[in-house]
Coordinates of C-alpha atoms in Angstrom, one line a residue:
X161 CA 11.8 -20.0 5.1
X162 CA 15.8 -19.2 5.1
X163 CA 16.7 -16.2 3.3
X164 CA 20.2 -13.9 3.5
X165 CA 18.6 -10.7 4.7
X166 CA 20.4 -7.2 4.4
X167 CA 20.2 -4.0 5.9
X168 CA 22.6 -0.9 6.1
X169 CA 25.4 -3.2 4.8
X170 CA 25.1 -5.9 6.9
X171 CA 24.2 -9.8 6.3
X172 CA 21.4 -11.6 8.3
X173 CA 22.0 -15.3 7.7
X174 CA 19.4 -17.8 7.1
X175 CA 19.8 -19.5 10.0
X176 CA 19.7 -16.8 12.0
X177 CA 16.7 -15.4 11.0
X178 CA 15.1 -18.3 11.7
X179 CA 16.3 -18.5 15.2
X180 CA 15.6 -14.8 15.3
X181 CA 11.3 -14.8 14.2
X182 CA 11.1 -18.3 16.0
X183 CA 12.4 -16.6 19.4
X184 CA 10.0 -13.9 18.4
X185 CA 6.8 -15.9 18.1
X186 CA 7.7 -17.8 21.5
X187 CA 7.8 -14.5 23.1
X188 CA 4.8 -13.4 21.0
X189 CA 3.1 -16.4 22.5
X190 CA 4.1 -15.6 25.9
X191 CA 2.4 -12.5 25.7
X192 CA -0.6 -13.7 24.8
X193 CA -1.1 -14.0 21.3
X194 CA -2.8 -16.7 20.3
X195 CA -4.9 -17.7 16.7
X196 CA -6.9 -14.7 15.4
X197 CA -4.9 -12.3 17.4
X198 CA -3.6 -9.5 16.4
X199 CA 0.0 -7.5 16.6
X200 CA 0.4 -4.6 15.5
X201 CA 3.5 -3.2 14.1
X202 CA 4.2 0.6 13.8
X203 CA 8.1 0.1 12.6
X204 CA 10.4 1.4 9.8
X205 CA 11.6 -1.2 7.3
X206 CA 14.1 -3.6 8.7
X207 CA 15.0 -7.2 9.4
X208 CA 13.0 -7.0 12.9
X209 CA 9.6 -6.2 11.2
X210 CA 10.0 -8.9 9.0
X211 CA 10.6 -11.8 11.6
X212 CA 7.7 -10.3 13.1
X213 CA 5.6 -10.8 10.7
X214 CA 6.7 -14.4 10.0
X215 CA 6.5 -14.8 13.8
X216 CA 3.0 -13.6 14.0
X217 CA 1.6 -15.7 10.9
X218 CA 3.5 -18.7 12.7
X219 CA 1.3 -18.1 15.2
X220 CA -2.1 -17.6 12.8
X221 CA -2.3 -14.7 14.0
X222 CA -2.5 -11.0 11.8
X223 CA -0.1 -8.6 12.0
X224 CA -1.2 -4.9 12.0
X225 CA 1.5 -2.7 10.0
X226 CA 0.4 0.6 11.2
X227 CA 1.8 3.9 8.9
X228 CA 4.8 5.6 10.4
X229 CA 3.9 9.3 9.6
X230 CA 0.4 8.6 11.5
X231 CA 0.1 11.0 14.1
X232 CA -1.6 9.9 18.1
X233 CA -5.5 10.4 17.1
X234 CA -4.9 8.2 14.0
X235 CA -3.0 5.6 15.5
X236 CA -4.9 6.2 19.2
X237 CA -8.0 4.9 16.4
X238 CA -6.3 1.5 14.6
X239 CA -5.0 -0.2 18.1
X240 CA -8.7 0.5 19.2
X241 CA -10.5 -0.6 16.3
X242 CA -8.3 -4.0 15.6
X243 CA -8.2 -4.7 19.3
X244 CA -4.4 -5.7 19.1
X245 CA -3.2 -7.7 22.0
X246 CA 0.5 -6.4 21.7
X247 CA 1.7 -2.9 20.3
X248 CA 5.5 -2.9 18.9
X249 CA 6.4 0.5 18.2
X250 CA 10.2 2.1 17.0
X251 CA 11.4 4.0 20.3
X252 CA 12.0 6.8 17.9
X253 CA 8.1 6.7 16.5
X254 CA 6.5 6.3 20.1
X255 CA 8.5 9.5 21.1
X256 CA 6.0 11.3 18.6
X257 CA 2.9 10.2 20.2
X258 CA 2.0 12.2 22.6
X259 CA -0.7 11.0 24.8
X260 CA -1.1 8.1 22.7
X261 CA -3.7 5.7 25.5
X262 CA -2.6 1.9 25.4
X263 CA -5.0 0.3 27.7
X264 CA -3.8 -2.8 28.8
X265 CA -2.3 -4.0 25.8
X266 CA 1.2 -5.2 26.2
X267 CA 3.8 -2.6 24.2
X268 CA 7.5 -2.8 23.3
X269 CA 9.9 -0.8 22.0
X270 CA 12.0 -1.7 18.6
X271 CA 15.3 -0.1 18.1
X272 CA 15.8 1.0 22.1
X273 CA 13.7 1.2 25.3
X274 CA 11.6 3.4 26.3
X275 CA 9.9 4.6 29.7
X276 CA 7.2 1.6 30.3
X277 CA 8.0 -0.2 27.3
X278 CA 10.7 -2.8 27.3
X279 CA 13.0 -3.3 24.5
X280 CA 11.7 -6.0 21.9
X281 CA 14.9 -7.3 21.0
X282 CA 16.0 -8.1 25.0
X283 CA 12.2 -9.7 25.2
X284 CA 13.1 -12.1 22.0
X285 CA 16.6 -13.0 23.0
X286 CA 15.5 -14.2 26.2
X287 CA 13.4 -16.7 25.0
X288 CA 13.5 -20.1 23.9
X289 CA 12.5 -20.8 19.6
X290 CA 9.0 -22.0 19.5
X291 CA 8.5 -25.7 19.5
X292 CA 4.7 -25.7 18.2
X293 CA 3.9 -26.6 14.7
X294 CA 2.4 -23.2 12.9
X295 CA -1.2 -22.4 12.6
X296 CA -3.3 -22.0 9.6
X297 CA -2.3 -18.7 7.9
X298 CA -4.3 -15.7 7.9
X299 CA -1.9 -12.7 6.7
X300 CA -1.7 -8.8 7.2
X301 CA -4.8 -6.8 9.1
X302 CA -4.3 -3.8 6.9
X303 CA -6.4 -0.4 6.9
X304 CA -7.5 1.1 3.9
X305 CA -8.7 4.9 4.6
X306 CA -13.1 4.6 4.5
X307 CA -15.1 6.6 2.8
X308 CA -17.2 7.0 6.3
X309 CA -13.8 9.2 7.6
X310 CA -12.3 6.7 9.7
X311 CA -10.1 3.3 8.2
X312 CA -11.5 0.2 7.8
X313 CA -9.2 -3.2 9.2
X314 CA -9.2 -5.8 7.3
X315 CA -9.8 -9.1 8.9
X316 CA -8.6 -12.2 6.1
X317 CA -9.9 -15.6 6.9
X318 CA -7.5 -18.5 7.6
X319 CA -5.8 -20.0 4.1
X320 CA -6.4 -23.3 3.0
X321 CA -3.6 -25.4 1.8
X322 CA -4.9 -25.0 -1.6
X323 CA -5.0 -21.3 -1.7
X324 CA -1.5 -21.3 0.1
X325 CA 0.2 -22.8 -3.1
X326 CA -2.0 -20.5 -5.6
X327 CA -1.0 -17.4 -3.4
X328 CA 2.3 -18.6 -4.4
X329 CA 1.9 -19.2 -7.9
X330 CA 0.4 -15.8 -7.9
X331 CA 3.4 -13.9 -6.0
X332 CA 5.8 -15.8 -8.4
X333 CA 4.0 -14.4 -11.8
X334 CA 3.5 -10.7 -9.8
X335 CA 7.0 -10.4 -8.7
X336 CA 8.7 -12.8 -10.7
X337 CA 10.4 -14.7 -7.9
X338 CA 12.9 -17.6 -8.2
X339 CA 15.0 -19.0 -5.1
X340 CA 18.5 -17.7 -6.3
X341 CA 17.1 -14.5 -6.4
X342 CA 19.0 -10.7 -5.3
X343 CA 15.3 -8.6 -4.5
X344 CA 15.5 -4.8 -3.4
X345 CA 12.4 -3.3 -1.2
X346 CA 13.1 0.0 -0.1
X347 CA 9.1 1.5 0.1
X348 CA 7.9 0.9 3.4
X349 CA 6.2 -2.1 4.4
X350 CA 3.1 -0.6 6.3
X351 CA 1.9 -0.8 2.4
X352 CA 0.0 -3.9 1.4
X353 CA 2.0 -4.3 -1.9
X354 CA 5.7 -3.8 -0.5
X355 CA 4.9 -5.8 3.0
X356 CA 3.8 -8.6 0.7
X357 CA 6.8 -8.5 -1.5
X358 CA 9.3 -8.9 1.2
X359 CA 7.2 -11.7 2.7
X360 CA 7.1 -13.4 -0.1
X361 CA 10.9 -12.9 -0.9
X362 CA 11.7 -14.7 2.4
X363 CA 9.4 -17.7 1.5
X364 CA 11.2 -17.8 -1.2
X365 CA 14.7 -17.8 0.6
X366 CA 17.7 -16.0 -2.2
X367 CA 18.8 -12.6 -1.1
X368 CA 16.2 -9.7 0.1
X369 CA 18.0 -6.5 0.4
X370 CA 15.8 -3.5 3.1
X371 CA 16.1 -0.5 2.9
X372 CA 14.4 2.0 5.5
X373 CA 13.7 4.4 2.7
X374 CA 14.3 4.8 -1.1
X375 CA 16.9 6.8 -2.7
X376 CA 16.9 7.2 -6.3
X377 CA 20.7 7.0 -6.8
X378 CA 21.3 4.6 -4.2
X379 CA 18.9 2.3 -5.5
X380 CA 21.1 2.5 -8.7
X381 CA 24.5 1.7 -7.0
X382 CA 22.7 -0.6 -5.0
X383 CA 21.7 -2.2 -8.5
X384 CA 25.0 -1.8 -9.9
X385 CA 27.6 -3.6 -6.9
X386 CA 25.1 -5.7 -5.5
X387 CA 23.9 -6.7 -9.1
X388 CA 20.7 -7.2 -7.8
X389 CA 18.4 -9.2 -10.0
X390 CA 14.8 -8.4 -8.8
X391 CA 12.7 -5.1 -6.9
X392 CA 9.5 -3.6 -5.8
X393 CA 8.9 -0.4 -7.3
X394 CA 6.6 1.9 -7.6
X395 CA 6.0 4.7 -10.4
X396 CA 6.9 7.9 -8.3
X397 CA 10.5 5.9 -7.7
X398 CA 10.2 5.4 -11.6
X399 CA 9.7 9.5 -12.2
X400 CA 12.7 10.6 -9.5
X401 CA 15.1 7.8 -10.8
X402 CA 14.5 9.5 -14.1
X403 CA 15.2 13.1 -12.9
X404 CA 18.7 12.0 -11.9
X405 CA 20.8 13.7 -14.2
X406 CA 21.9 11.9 -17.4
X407 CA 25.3 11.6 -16.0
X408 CA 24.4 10.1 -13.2
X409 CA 22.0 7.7 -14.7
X410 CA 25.1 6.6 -17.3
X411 CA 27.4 5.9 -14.2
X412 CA 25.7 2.9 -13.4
X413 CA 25.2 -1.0 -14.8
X414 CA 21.7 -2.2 -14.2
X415 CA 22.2 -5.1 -16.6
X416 CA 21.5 -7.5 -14.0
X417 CA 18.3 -6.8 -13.2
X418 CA 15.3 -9.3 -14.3
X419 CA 11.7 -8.2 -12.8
X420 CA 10.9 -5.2 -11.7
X421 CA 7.0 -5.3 -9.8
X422 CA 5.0 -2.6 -9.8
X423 CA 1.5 -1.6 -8.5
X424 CA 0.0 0.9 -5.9
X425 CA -1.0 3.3 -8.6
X426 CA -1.1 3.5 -12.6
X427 CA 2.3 4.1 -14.0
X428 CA 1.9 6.9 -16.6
X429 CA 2.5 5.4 -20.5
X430 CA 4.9 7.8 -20.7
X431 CA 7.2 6.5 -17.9
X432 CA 7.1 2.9 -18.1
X433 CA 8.5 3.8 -21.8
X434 CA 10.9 5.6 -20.3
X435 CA 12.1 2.8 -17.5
X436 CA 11.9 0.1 -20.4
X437 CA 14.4 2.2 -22.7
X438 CA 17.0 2.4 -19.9
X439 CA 16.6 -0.5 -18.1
X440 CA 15.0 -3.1 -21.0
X441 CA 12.3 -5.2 -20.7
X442 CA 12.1 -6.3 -17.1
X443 CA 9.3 -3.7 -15.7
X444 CA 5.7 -5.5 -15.0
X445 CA 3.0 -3.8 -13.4
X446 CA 0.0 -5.2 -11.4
X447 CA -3.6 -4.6 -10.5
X448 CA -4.8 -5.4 -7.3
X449 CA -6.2 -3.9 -4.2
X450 CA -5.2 -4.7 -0.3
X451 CA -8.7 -7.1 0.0
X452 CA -8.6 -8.5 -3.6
X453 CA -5.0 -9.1 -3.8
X454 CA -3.7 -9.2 -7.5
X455 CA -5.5 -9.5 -10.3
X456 CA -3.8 -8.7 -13.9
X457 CA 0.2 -8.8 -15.0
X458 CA 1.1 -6.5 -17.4
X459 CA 4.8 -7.6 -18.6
X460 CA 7.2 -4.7 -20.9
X461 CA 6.0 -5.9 -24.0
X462 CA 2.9 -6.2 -23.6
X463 CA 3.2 -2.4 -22.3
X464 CA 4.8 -1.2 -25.6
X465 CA 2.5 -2.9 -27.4
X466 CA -1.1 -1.9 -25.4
X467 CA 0.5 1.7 -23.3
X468 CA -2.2 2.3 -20.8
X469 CA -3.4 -0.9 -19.9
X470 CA -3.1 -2.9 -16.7
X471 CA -3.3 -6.2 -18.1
X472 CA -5.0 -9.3 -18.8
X473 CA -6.0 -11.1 -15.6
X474 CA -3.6 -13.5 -13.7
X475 CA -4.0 -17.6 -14.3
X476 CA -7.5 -18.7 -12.2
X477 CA -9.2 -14.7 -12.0
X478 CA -12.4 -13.8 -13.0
X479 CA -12.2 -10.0 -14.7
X480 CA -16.0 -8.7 -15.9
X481 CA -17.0 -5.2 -16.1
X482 CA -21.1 -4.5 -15.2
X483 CA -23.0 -1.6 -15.4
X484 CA -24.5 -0.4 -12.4
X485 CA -27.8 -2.4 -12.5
X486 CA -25.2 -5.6 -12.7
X487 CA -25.5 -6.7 -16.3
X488 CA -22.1 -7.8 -18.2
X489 CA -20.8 -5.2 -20.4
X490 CA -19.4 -5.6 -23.9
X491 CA -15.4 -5.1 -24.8
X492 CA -14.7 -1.4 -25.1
X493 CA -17.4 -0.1 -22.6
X494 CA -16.5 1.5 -19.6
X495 CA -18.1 -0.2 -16.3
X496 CA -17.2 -0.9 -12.5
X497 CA -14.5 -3.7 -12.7
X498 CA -15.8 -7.0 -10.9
X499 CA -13.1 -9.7 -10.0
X500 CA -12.8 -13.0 -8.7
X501 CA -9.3 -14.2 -7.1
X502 CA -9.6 -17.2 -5.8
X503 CA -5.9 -17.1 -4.7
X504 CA -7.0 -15.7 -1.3
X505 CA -8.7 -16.3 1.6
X506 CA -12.4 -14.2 2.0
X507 CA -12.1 -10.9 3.6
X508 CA -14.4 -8.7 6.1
X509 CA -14.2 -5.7 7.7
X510 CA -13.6 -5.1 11.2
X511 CA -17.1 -3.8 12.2
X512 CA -18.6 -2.9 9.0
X513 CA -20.2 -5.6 7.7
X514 CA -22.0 -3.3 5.5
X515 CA -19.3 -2.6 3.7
X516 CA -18.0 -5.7 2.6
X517 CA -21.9 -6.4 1.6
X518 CA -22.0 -3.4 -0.8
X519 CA -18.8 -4.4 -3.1
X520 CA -20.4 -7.7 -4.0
X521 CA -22.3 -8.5 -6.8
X522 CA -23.1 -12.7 -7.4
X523 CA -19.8 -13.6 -5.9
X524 CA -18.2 -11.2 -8.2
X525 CA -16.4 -7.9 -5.9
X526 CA -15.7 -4.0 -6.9
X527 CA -13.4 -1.9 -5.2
X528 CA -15.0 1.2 -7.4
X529 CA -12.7 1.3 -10.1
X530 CA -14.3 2.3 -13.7
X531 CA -12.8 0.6 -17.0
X532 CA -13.2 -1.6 -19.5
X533 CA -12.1 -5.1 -21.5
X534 CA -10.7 -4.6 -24.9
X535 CA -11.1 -7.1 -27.5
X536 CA -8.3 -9.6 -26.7
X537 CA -9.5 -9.4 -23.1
X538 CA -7.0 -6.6 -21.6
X539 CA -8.0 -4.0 -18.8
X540 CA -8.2 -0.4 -18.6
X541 CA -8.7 2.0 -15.9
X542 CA -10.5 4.9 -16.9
X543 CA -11.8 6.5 -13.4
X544 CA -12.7 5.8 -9.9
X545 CA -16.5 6.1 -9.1
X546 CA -15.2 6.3 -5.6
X547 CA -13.9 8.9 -4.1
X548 CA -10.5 7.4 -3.3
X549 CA -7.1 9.2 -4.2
X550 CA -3.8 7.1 -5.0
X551 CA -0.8 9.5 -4.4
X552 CA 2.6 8.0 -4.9
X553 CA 0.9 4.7 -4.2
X554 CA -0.4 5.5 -1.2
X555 CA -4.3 5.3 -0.7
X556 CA -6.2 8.4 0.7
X557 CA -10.1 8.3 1.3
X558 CA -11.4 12.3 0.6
X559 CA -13.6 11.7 3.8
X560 CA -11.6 11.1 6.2
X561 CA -10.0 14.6 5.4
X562 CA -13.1 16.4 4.9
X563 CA -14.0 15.5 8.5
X564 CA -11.2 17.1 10.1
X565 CA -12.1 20.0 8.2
X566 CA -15.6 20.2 9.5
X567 CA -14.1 20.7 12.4
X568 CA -11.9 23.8 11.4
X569 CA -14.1 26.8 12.7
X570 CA -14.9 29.1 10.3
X571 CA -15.7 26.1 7.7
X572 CA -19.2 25.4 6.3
X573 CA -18.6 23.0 3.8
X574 CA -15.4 21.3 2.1
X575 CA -14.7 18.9 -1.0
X576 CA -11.1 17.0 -1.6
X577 CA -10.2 15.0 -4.4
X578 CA -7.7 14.2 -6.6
X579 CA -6.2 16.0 -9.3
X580 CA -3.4 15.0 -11.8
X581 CA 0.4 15.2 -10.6
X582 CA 3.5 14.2 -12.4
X583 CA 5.7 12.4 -9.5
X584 CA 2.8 11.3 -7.6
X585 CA -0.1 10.5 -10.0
X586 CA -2.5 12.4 -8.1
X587 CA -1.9 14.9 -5.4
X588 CA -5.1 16.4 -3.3
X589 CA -6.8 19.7 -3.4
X590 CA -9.5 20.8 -0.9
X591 CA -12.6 22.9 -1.7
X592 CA -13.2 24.8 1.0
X593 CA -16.9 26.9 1.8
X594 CA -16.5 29.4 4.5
X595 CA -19.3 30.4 6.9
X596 CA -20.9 33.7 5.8
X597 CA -18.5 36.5 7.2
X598 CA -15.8 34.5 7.7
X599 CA -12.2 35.2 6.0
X600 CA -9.7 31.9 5.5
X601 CA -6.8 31.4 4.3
X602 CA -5.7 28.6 2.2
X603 CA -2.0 28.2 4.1
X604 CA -4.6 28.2 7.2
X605 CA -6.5 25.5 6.5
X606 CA -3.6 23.5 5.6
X607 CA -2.1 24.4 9.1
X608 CA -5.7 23.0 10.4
X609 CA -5.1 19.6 8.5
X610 CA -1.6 18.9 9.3
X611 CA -1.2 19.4 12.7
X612 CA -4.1 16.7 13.3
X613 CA -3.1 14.6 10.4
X614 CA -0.2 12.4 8.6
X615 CA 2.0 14.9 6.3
X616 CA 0.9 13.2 3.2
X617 CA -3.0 13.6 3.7
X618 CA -2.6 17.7 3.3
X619 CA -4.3 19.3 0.2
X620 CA -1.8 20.6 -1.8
X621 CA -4.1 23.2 -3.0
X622 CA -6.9 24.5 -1.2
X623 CA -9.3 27.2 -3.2
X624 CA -11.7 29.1 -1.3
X625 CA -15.7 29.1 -2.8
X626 CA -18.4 31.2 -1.8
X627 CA -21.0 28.4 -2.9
X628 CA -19.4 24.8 -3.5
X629 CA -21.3 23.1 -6.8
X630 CA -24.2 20.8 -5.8
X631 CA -26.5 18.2 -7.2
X632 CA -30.1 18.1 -6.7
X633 CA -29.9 16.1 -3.8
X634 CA -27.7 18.8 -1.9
X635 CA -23.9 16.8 -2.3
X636 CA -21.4 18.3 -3.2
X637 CA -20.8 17.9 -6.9
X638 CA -16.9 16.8 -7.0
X639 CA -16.3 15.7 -10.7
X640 CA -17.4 19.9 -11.2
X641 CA -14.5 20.7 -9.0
X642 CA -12.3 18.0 -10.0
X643 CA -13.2 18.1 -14.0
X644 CA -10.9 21.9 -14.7
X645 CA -7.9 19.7 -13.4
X646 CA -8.1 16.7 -15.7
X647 CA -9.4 18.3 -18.9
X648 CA -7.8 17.2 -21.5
X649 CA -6.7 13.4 -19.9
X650 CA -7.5 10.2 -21.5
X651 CA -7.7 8.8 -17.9
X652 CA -9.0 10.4 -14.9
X653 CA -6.8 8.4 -12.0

């Protein structure tokens, strides 16, 4: 693992990234992590977060990328529920967490120190590389949001050898990798897709240039006097790189670019058109989910030649669509989606056994997505059955939200969900029953849900309902309240 890393203009050589995430898992090791431990990582993008990573799969232990605009309560929750044995947090990020409760986990500070943390960087440079061969494997512990109201952790069993080199094969078809590659990620690696990327562009080895955020026109310079070859992108960077103005757009020579990767969330018809008639044929798009890891490739021709589609399934998956008693569908009826990727290791979920139980069906697993299989076997995504939104590629569970607005007095009942948006994909909206005598205001209850929660997880629109729509059991009927927003849609996500 040797790449040339860089990051605000400046070169990380191979060799000294190596040194660098071999320090870091000695001093990793010194603090106690061991096999099936787990670090977690609350960092912007840069070359430090990545030799963590390394450092701590080194170790077979899981890294825990924790999301940056979280605020204490939702962080204060994921270093409890993953029981991490060391916290690494940017001095900069830690200053925003008031009362934030460690226990006696260790903590360091990146970028700085901070009062009761030492710096990270001191802590690496003063030990000596690790000497021990690495352990088996086991990846990321990320959170997906749970439709309970609180995140679920995912814990991934140890690879095998086998599934090591198919992992591989599969990040080389996804991304389109090759060693003498010149890859861009700038969307932040707390995200399963982007965090896997740059891991995978370092095993790899070429060129990997970070970013700590994306820019639309920087991206294109970047493109242009770097003459990058490869990125990550996702379809919100697709719409803003668009709205550039035409001149700006014309300044710059992208012919250099080979694959772009996409997933996260559906990229509209519309705009993967668009990318492919300014920047040719080099935009692919993925399926997958954070447990199920990818599942179909859909390259730039197949995309003119199927718009809407996600793809025939990647080398060695099984793709079926069943109905909800189990039983196969036919091509052209809509089902849950069912896969098989034997790629990866297993999954569970940290204390919710339940869960993990529920998505099964004979060996066959559903993260809740509605489609169907056309006649020369390629996927499309029609709907969600569950309640999750995907906003700019970021995944946010409805319940978690409506729970901190159950506790917003004054409210009797809420609904959020996802309506249509065109930079995002979806945004949220909140339905929102008052108490009998009881007057809100729609900027108020926004107020309620951003001063307790990441910036991203506010409803956009809140509407205020006297009675909120219910079925006969007594839930709230949400495709009532979401169904005026989408009318008119060929796809509902």
């Amino acid at each position: 693992m040797r790449p040339t890393l860089v990051f605000q203009g400046q070169a990380l050589a191979p060799d000294v990234f190596e040194q660098r995430w071999q320090r870091s898992a000695a001093a990793l090791q010194a603090a106690g992590v061991g096999d099936g431990d787990v670090v977690a990582l609350m960092m912007h993008n840069s070359p430090e977060l990545l030799e963590l990573m390394v450092a701590t799969r080194h170790l077979g232990a899981q890294w825990c990328p924790i999301n940056w605009h979280y605020k204490t309560d939702e962080v204060q929750y994921i270093l409890r529920d993953c029981a991490a044995k060391v916290f690494i947090v940017d001095v900069a990020l830690g200053a925003g967490l008031p009362g934030l409760q460690v226990g006696t986990m260790r903590v360091f500070a990146s970028r700085g120190e901070a009062s009761g943390a030492p710096g990270w960087q001191a802590q690496r440079d003063g030990t000596e590389p690790i000497a021990t061969p690495p352990a088996p494997a086991r990846g990321a512990m990320l959170y997906t949001s749970g439709t309970t109201g609180r995140p679920k952790g995912i814990v991934r069993a140890a690879s095998t050898p086998q599934q090591q080199q198919a992992a591989g094969e599969v990040r080389r078809l996804g991304y389109g990798f090759t060693p003498d590659m010149r890859a861009l990620v700038s969307a932040p690696m707390y995200h399963s897709a982007p965090n896997s990327y740059a891991l995978g562009a370092a095993q790899e080895g070429g060129t990997l240039f970070v970013e700590d955020r994306f820019d639309a026109e920087r991206t294109l310079q970047l493109i242009d006097e770097q003459r990058l070859t490869h990125a990550y992108l996702v379809p919100t960077m697709y719409v803003r790189m668009l709205a550039l103005p035409a001149a700006v757009r014309a300044r710059y020579d992208l012919s250099s670019m080979q694959f772009v990767a996409s997933t996260g969330s559906p990229c509209p018809p519309e705009v993967k058109r668009a990318m492919i008639d300014w920047w040719g044929p080099v935009i692919n798009e993925c399926y997958g989910s954070s447990e199920l890891g990818y599942m179909t490739l859909l390259t730039a021709a197949q995309a003119l030649r199927k718009p809407g589609s996600a793809g025939p399934a990647l080398p060695g998956v099984t793709l079926k669509i069943l109905d909800d008693d189990g039983h196969e569908l036919p091509a052209g009826q809509a089902g849950l989606i069912y896969v098989s990727q034997p790629a990866f290791a297993d999954f569970s979920y940290v204390g919710n056994a339940e869960a993990r139980q529920r998505m099964e069906v004979r060996g066959l697993k559903t993260m809740g997505d509605v489609g169907y299989l056309d006649d020369e076997g390629f996927l499309f995504i029609v709907d969600r059955k569950a309640d999750m939104v995907i906003s700019g590629g970021v995944n946010i569970y409805p319940a978690e939200i409506e729970a901190v607005l159950h506790g917003m007095p004054g409210v009797a009942d809420c609904a959020v969900f996802g309506i249509p948006d065109h930079e995002f994909g979806e945004a949220l909206a909140a339905a929102v029953q008052p108490q009998p005598g009881v007057v809100l205001a729609p900027e108020a209850v926004r107020d309620w849900v951003h001063q307790r929660m990441a910036g991203y997880k506010v409803p956009r629109i809140v509407t205020l309902h006297d009675i909120l729509p219910r079925e006969d059991t007594g839930k709230i009927f949400k495709r009532k309240l979401r169904e005026p927003y989408w009318e008119g849609r060929a796809r509902r996500v």
